PDB file of C-alpha atoms in Angstrom:
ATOM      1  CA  UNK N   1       6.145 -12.532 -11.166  1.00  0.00           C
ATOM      2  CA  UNK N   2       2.853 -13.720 -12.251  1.00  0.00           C
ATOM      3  CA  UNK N   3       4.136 -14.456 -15.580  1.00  0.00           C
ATOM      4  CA  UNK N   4       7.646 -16.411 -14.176  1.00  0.00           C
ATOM      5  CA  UNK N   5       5.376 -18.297 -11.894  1.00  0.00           C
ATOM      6  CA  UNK N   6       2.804 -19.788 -14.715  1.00  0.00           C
ATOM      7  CA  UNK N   7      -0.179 -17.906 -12.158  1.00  0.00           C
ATOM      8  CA  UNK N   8      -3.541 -17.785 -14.824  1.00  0.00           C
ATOM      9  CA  UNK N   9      -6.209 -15.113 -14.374  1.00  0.00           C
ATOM     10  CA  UNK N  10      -4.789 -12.277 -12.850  1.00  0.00           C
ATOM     11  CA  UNK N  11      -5.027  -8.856 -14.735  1.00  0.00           C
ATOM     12  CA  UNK N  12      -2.409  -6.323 -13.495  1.00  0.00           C
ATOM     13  CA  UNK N  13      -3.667  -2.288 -13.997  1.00  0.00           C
ATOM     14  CA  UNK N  14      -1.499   0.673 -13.429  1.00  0.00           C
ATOM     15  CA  UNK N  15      -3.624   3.791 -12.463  1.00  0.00           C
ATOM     16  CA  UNK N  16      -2.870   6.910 -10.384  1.00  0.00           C
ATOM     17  CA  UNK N  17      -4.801   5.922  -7.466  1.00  0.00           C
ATOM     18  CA  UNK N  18      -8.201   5.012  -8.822  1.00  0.00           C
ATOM     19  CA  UNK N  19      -8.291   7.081 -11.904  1.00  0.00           C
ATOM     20  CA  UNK N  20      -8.197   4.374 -14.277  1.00  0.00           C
ATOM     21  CA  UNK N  21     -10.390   1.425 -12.263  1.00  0.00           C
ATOM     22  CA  UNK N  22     -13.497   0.785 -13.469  1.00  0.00           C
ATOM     23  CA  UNK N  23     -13.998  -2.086 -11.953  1.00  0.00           C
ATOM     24  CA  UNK N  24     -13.736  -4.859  -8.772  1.00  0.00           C
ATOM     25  CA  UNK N  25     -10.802  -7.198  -7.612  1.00  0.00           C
ATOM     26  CA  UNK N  26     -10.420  -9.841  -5.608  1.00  0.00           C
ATOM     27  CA  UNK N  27      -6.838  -8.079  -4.072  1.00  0.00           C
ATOM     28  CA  UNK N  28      -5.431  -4.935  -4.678  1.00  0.00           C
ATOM     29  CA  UNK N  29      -1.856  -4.473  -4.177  1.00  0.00           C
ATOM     30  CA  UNK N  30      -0.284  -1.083  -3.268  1.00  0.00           C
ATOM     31  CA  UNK N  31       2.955   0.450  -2.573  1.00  0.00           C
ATOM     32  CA  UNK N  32       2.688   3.869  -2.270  1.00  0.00           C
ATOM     33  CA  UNK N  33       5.006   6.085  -1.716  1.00  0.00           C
ATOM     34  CA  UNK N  34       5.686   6.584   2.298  1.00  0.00           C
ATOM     35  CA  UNK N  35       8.892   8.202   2.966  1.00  0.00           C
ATOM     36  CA  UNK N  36       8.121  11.050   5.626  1.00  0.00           C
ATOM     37  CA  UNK N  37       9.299  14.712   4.176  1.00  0.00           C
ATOM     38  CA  UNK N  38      11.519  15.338   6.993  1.00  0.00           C
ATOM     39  CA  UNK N  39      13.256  11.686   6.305  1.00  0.00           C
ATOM     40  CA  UNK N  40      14.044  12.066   2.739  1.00  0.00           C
ATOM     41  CA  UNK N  41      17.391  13.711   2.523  1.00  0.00           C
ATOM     42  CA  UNK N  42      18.698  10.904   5.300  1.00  0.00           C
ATOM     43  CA  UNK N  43      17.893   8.150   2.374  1.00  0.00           C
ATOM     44  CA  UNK N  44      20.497   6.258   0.244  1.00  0.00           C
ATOM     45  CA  UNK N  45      22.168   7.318  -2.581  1.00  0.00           C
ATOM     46  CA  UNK N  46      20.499   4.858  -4.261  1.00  0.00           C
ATOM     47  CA  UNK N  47      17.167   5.118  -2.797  1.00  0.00           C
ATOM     48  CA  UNK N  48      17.397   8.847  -4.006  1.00  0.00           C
ATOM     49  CA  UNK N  49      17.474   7.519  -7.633  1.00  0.00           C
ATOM     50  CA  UNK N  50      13.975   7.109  -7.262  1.00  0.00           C
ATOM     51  CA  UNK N  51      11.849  10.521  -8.418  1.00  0.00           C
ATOM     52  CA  UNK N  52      11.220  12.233  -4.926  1.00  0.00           C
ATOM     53  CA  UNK N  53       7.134  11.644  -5.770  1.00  0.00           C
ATOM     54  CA  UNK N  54       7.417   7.801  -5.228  1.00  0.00           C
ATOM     55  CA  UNK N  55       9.107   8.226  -2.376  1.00  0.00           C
ATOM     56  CA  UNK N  56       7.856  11.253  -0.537  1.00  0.00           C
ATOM     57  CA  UNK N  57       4.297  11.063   1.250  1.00  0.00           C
ATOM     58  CA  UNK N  58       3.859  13.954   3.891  1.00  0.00           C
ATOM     59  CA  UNK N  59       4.749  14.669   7.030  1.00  0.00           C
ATOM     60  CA  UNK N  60       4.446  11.345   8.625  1.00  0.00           C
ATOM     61  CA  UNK N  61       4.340   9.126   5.483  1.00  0.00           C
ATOM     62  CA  UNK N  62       0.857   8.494   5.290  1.00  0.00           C
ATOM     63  CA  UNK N  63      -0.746  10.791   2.804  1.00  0.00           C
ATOM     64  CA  UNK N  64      -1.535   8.339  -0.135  1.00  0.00           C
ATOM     65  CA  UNK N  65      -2.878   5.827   2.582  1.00  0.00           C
ATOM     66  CA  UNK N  66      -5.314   8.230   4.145  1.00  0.00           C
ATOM     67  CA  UNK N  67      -6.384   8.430   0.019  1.00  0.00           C
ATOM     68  CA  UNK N  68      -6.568   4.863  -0.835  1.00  0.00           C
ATOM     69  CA  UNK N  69      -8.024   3.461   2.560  1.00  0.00           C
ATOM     70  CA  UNK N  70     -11.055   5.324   2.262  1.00  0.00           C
ATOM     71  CA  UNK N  71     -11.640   4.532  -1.445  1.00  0.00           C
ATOM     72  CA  UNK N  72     -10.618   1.211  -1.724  1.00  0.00           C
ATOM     73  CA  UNK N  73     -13.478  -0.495  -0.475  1.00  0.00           C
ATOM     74  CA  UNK N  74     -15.397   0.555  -3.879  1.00  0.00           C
ATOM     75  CA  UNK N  75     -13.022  -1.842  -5.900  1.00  0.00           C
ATOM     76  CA  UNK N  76     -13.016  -4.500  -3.891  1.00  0.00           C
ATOM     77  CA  UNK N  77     -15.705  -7.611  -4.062  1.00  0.00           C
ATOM     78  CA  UNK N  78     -16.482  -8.614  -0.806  1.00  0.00           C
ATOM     79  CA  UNK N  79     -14.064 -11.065   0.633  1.00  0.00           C
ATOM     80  CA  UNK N  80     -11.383  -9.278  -1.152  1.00  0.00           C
ATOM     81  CA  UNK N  81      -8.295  -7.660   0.511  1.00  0.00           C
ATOM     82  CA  UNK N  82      -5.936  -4.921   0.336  1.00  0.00           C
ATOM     83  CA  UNK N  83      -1.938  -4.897   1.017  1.00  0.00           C
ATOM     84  CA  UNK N  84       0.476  -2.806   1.412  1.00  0.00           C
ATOM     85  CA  UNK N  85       4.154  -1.971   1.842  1.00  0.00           C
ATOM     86  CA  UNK N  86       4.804   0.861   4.925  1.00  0.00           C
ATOM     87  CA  UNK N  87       7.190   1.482   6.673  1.00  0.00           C
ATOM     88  CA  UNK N  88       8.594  -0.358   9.018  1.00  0.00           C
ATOM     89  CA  UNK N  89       7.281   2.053  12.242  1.00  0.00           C
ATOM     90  CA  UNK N  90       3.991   2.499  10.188  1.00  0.00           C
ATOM     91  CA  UNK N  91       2.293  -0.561  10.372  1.00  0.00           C
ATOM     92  CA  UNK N  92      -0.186   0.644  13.350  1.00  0.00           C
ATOM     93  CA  UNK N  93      -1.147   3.463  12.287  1.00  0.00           C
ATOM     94  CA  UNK N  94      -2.247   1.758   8.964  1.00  0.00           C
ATOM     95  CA  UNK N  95      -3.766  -1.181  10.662  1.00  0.00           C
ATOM     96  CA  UNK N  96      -5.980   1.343  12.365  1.00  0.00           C
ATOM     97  CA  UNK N  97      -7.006   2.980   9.426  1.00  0.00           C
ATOM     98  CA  UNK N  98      -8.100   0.237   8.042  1.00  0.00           C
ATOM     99  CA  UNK N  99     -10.436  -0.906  11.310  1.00  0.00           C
ATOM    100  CA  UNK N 100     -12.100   2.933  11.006  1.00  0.00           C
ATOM    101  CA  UNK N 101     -12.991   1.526   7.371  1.00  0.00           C
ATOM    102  CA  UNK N 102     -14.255  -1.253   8.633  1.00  0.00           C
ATOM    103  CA  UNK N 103     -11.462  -3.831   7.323  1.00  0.00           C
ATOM    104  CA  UNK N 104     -11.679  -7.408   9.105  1.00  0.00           C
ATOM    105  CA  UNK N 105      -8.510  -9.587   9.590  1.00  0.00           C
ATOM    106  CA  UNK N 106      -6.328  -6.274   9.814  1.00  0.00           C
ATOM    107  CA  UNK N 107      -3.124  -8.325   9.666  1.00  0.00           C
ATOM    108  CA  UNK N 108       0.590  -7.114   9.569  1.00  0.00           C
ATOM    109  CA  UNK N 109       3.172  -9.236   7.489  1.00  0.00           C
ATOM    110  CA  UNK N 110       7.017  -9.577   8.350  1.00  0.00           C
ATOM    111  CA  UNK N 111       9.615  -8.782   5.458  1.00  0.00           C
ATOM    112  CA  UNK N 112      12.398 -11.649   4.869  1.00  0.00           C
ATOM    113  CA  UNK N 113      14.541  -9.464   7.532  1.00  0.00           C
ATOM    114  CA  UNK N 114      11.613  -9.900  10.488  1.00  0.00           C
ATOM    115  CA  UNK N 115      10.581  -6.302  10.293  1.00  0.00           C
ATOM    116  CA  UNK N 116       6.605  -5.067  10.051  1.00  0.00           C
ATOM    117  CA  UNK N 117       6.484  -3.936   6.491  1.00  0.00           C
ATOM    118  CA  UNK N 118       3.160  -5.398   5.240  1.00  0.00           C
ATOM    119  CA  UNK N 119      -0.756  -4.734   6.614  1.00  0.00           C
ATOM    120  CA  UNK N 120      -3.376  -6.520   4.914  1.00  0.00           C
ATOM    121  CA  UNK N 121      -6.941  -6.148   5.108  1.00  0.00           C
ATOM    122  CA  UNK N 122      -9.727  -8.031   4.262  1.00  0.00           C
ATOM    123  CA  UNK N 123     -13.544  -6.263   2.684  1.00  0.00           C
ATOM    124  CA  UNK N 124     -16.287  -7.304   4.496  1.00  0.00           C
TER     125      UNK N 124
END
């Protein structure tokens, strides 16, 4: 998208979590995976194409956020902001684990259909 939409200095890094970072960002987007266990075999066909580990995320979807929340702060410069895609009935519970990190302007972002699928948060 960057690339279609002429957008200089951005740098794009795919890492497992943090493994590979080294470094700070302005934004970091995520979209884990956040499909609860117990949901998975009531997905789409072609949802299901998908390897079960970017779609599966513990019992109530939030494993790899209760991983990255924490962390996250360490690779962001201050003023910088996370986002990420949830699910659609997950947005609170995210929102408020960003606030126990200390996240300010804990927003959540409508897809193009109206539902909650986006919480952003901004570093101190």
């Amino acid at each position: 998208n960057a690339i279609i939409n002429d957008v200089d200095n951005f740098k794009t890094v795919e890492s497992n979590l943090f493994e590979k970072i080294n470094e700070k960002f302005d934004i970091i987007v995520s979209n884990p995976p956040y499909i609860p266990n117990n949901e998975y075999e009531n997905l789409s066909p072609e949802v299901k194409k998908e390897p079960q580990i970017a779609l599966k995320a513990g019992e109530d979807g939030l494993d790899y956020y209760r991983l990255i929340i924490p962390e996250c702060k360490n690779y962001l410069n201050d003023g910088g902001f996370i986002i990420f895609e949830c699910g659609y009935n997950q947005t609170e519970k995210i929102s408020e684990m960003l606030k126990e990190q200390n996240f300010n302007e804990v927003t959540v972002i409508k897809d193009l259909d109206g539902r909650e699928r986006f919480v952003k948060g901004v570093k101190n």
